[in-house]
Amino acid sequence: MRGRAGLSSRMDEVKQLYIAGAHSRSRTLKAYINYLYPGVEVLAYLVSEELQDENPDFIDGIPVLPITYSRMDQFVNKALPVYLGTRGTNHAKLTEELAAVGFSEIIPVTVDMDRELRNAYMKKWYREHGREFILIDDF
């Protein structure tokens, strides 16, 4: 999947998802998704069990859940996608943890995807405020 085009086509099909991670990258990902795809709902932030105590129970009213067998079976739909909203160095560990509890659609947010989402976010924001968002590459 590549950037916004790949994400956009997915959002036409999926109206709910999870985000792995609960810090700035995952919160920014949620902001991009909410702004670009207002019909898509982030159901929870999923974090490694050993990091649960370092995170709040909720972020903007959305639960932060540890990735454990018991919690996943009770509270989540493992058929929904999980977007890895963390640094790439954490992707392998999170993918392993999420797969171990039964998630099959695990999507790493790459640097390219993040950049495309950010640019789409800014273009939309500028357009809604009567301005034009121009990249240096557009010249």
PDB file of C-alpha atoms in Angstrom, residues 7-139:
ATOM      1  CA  LEU A   7      -5.099   4.576   2.597  1.00  0.00           C
ATOM      2  CA  SER A   8      -7.932   6.359   0.816  1.00  0.00           C
ATOM      3  CA  SER A   9      -9.070   3.210  -0.963  1.00  0.00           C
ATOM      4  CA  ARG A  10      -8.911   1.315   2.332  1.00  0.00           C
ATOM      5  CA  MET A  11     -10.965   3.966   4.116  1.00  0.00           C
ATOM      6  CA  ASP A  12     -13.735   3.522   1.562  1.00  0.00           C
ATOM      7  CA  GLU A  13     -13.975  -0.082   2.766  1.00  0.00           C
ATOM      8  CA  VAL A  14     -13.072   0.140   6.474  1.00  0.00           C
ATOM      9  CA  LYS A  15     -14.901   2.506   8.774  1.00  0.00           C
ATOM     10  CA  GLN A  16     -13.200   1.469  12.009  1.00  0.00           C
ATOM     11  CA  LEU A  17      -9.583   0.735  12.901  1.00  0.00           C
ATOM     12  CA  TYR A  18      -7.007   0.595  15.666  1.00  0.00           C
ATOM     13  CA  ILE A  19      -3.724   2.425  16.058  1.00  0.00           C
ATOM     14  CA  ALA A  20      -0.733   0.764  17.703  1.00  0.00           C
ATOM     15  CA  GLY A  21       1.124   3.202  19.899  1.00  0.00           C
ATOM     16  CA  ALA A  22      -0.102   6.027  22.091  1.00  0.00           C
ATOM     17  CA  HIS A  23       2.451   8.783  21.723  1.00  0.00           C
ATOM     18  CA  SER A  24       2.875  11.694  19.330  1.00  0.00           C
ATOM     19  CA  ARG A  25       3.188   9.706  16.088  1.00  0.00           C
ATOM     20  CA  SER A  26       0.054   7.687  16.754  1.00  0.00           C
ATOM     21  CA  ARG A  27      -1.861  10.770  17.922  1.00  0.00           C
ATOM     22  CA  THR A  28      -0.794  12.613  14.773  1.00  0.00           C
ATOM     23  CA  LEU A  29      -1.907   9.647  12.670  1.00  0.00           C
ATOM     24  CA  LYS A  30      -5.308   9.800  14.367  1.00  0.00           C
ATOM     25  CA  ALA A  31      -5.544  13.533  13.617  1.00  0.00           C
ATOM     26  CA  TYR A  32      -4.740  12.918   9.949  1.00  0.00           C
ATOM     27  CA  ILE A  33      -7.320  10.126   9.697  1.00  0.00           C
ATOM     28  CA  ASN A  34     -10.028  12.103  11.509  1.00  0.00           C
ATOM     29  CA  TYR A  35      -9.497  15.164   9.320  1.00  0.00           C
ATOM     30  CA  LEU A  36      -9.072  13.434   5.961  1.00  0.00           C
ATOM     31  CA  TYR A  37     -11.620  10.646   6.553  1.00  0.00           C
ATOM     32  CA  PRO A  38     -14.201  11.949   9.051  1.00  0.00           C
ATOM     33  CA  GLY A  39     -16.336   8.803   8.685  1.00  0.00           C
ATOM     34  CA  VAL A  40     -13.563   6.554   9.994  1.00  0.00           C
ATOM     35  CA  GLU A  41     -13.473   5.814  13.720  1.00  0.00           C
ATOM     36  CA  VAL A  42     -10.336   4.991  15.708  1.00  0.00           C
ATOM     37  CA  LEU A  43     -11.596   2.494  18.296  1.00  0.00           C
ATOM     38  CA  ALA A  44      -8.509   2.205  20.512  1.00  0.00           C
ATOM     39  CA  TYR A  45      -4.808   2.760  20.823  1.00  0.00           C
ATOM     40  CA  LEU A  46      -3.018  -0.554  21.347  1.00  0.00           C
ATOM     41  CA  VAL A  47       0.249  -0.654  23.297  1.00  0.00           C
ATOM     42  CA  SER A  48       2.706  -3.318  24.402  1.00  0.00           C
ATOM     43  CA  GLU A  49       1.649  -4.743  27.746  1.00  0.00           C
ATOM     44  CA  GLU A  50       4.878  -3.699  29.470  1.00  0.00           C
ATOM     45  CA  LEU A  51       4.239  -0.078  28.445  1.00  0.00           C
ATOM     46  CA  GLN A  52       0.641   0.119  29.664  1.00  0.00           C
ATOM     47  CA  ASP A  53       1.612   1.859  32.914  1.00  0.00           C
ATOM     48  CA  GLU A  54       3.488   4.562  30.973  1.00  0.00           C
ATOM     49  CA  ASN A  55       0.355   5.549  29.050  1.00  0.00           C
ATOM     50  CA  PRO A  56      -2.945   7.123  30.065  1.00  0.00           C
ATOM     51  CA  ASP A  57      -6.076   4.963  30.141  1.00  0.00           C
ATOM     52  CA  PHE A  58      -7.698   7.202  27.528  1.00  0.00           C
ATOM     53  CA  ILE A  59      -6.545   9.725  24.927  1.00  0.00           C
ATOM     54  CA  ASP A  60      -9.271  12.125  23.806  1.00  0.00           C
ATOM     55  CA  GLY A  61     -11.879   9.647  25.031  1.00  0.00           C
ATOM     56  CA  ILE A  62     -10.350   6.716  23.135  1.00  0.00           C
ATOM     57  CA  PRO A  63      -9.174   3.780  25.272  1.00  0.00           C
ATOM     58  CA  VAL A  64      -5.525   2.768  25.434  1.00  0.00           C
ATOM     59  CA  LEU A  65      -5.427  -1.022  25.675  1.00  0.00           C
ATOM     60  CA  PRO A  66      -2.528  -3.383  26.324  1.00  0.00           C
ATOM     61  CA  ILE A  67      -1.885  -6.022  23.681  1.00  0.00           C
ATOM     62  CA  THR A  68      -2.745  -9.143  25.680  1.00  0.00           C
ATOM     63  CA  TYR A  69      -4.796 -12.230  24.919  1.00  0.00           C
ATOM     64  CA  SER A  70      -7.442 -11.555  27.570  1.00  0.00           C
ATOM     65  CA  ARG A  71      -7.962  -7.883  26.720  1.00  0.00           C
ATOM     66  CA  MET A  72      -7.964  -8.463  22.977  1.00  0.00           C
ATOM     67  CA  ASP A  73     -10.609 -11.188  23.150  1.00  0.00           C
ATOM     68  CA  GLN A  74     -12.920  -9.083  25.299  1.00  0.00           C
ATOM     69  CA  PHE A  75     -12.629  -5.636  23.781  1.00  0.00           C
ATOM     70  CA  VAL A  76     -11.484  -5.667  20.162  1.00  0.00           C
ATOM     71  CA  ASN A  77     -12.487  -6.873  16.721  1.00  0.00           C
ATOM     72  CA  LYS A  78      -9.334  -8.533  15.406  1.00  0.00           C
ATOM     73  CA  ALA A  79     -10.722  -8.494  11.866  1.00  0.00           C
ATOM     74  CA  LEU A  80     -10.213  -4.710  11.738  1.00  0.00           C
ATOM     75  CA  PRO A  81      -6.903  -3.194  10.618  1.00  0.00           C
ATOM     76  CA  VAL A  82      -4.234  -1.926  12.972  1.00  0.00           C
ATOM     77  CA  TYR A  83      -2.024   0.924  11.803  1.00  0.00           C
ATOM     78  CA  LEU A  84       1.415   1.038  13.413  1.00  0.00           C
ATOM     79  CA  GLY A  85       1.702   4.663  14.489  1.00  0.00           C
ATOM     80  CA  THR A  86       5.181   4.356  15.973  1.00  0.00           C
ATOM     81  CA  ARG A  87       8.799   4.705  14.878  1.00  0.00           C
ATOM     82  CA  GLY A  88       9.851   2.035  12.415  1.00  0.00           C
ATOM     83  CA  THR A  89      12.219   0.533  14.970  1.00  0.00           C
ATOM     84  CA  ASN A  90       9.148  -0.637  16.921  1.00  0.00           C
ATOM     85  CA  HIS A  91       7.242  -2.114  13.960  1.00  0.00           C
ATOM     86  CA  ALA A  92       8.683  -5.651  14.094  1.00  0.00           C
ATOM     87  CA  LYS A  93       7.968  -6.066  17.815  1.00  0.00           C
ATOM     88  CA  LEU A  94       4.447  -4.639  17.551  1.00  0.00           C
ATOM     89  CA  THR A  95       3.682  -6.731  14.468  1.00  0.00           C
ATOM     90  CA  GLU A  96       4.764  -9.866  16.328  1.00  0.00           C
ATOM     91  CA  GLU A  97       2.663  -8.988  19.393  1.00  0.00           C
ATOM     92  CA  LEU A  98      -0.417  -8.109  17.349  1.00  0.00           C
ATOM     93  CA  ALA A  99      -0.152 -11.249  15.199  1.00  0.00           C
ATOM     94  CA  ALA A 100       0.258 -13.383  18.338  1.00  0.00           C
ATOM     95  CA  VAL A 101      -3.124 -12.205  19.683  1.00  0.00           C
ATOM     96  CA  GLY A 102      -4.879 -12.725  16.354  1.00  0.00           C
ATOM     97  CA  PHE A 103      -4.658  -9.535  14.273  1.00  0.00           C
ATOM     98  CA  SER A 104      -3.977 -10.239  10.615  1.00  0.00           C
ATOM     99  CA  GLU A 105      -4.223  -6.802   8.974  1.00  0.00           C
ATOM    100  CA  ILE A 106      -1.267  -4.909  10.412  1.00  0.00           C
ATOM    101  CA  ILE A 107      -0.202  -1.860   8.414  1.00  0.00           C
ATOM    102  CA  PRO A 108       3.066  -0.060   9.181  1.00  0.00           C
ATOM    103  CA  VAL A 109       2.889   3.689   8.686  1.00  0.00           C
ATOM    104  CA  THR A 110       6.047   4.307   6.705  1.00  0.00           C
ATOM    105  CA  VAL A 111       7.881   7.590   6.347  1.00  0.00           C
ATOM    106  CA  ASP A 112       6.450   7.931   2.834  1.00  0.00           C
ATOM    107  CA  MET A 113       2.897   7.276   4.016  1.00  0.00           C
ATOM    108  CA  ASP A 114       3.290   9.756   6.870  1.00  0.00           C
ATOM    109  CA  ARG A 115       4.592  12.418   4.475  1.00  0.00           C
ATOM    110  CA  GLU A 116       1.739  11.837   2.015  1.00  0.00           C
ATOM    111  CA  LEU A 117      -0.839  12.002   4.822  1.00  0.00           C
ATOM    112  CA  ARG A 118       0.727  15.188   6.209  1.00  0.00           C
ATOM    113  CA  ASN A 119       0.731  16.821   2.775  1.00  0.00           C
ATOM    114  CA  ALA A 120      -2.888  15.794   2.114  1.00  0.00           C
ATOM    115  CA  TYR A 121      -3.824  17.140   5.554  1.00  0.00           C
ATOM    116  CA  MET A 122      -2.121  20.463   4.876  1.00  0.00           C
ATOM    117  CA  LYS A 123      -3.574  20.794   1.361  1.00  0.00           C
ATOM    118  CA  LYS A 124      -7.070  20.248   2.726  1.00  0.00           C
ATOM    119  CA  TRP A 125      -6.513  22.643   5.637  1.00  0.00           C
ATOM    120  CA  TYR A 126      -5.138  25.367   3.360  1.00  0.00           C
ATOM    121  CA  ARG A 127      -7.976  24.873   0.843  1.00  0.00           C
ATOM    122  CA  GLU A 128     -10.599  25.129   3.603  1.00  0.00           C
ATOM    123  CA  HIS A 129      -8.975  28.387   4.732  1.00  0.00           C
ATOM    124  CA  GLY A 130      -8.911  29.887   1.227  1.00  0.00           C
ATOM    125  CA  ARG A 131      -5.204  29.408   0.718  1.00  0.00           C
ATOM    126  CA  GLU A 132      -3.032  27.271  -1.545  1.00  0.00           C
ATOM    127  CA  PHE A 133      -0.563  24.750  -0.146  1.00  0.00           C
ATOM    128  CA  ILE A 134       2.460  24.508  -2.437  1.00  0.00           C
ATOM    129  CA  LEU A 135       5.388  22.141  -2.041  1.00  0.00           C
ATOM    130  CA  ILE A 136       8.866  23.107  -3.198  1.00  0.00           C
ATOM    131  CA  ASP A 137       8.689  20.080  -5.512  1.00  0.00           C
ATOM    132  CA  ASP A 138       5.669  21.647  -7.236  1.00  0.00           C
ATOM    133  CA  PHE A 139       7.867  24.358  -8.806  1.00  0.00           C
TER     134      PHE A 139
END
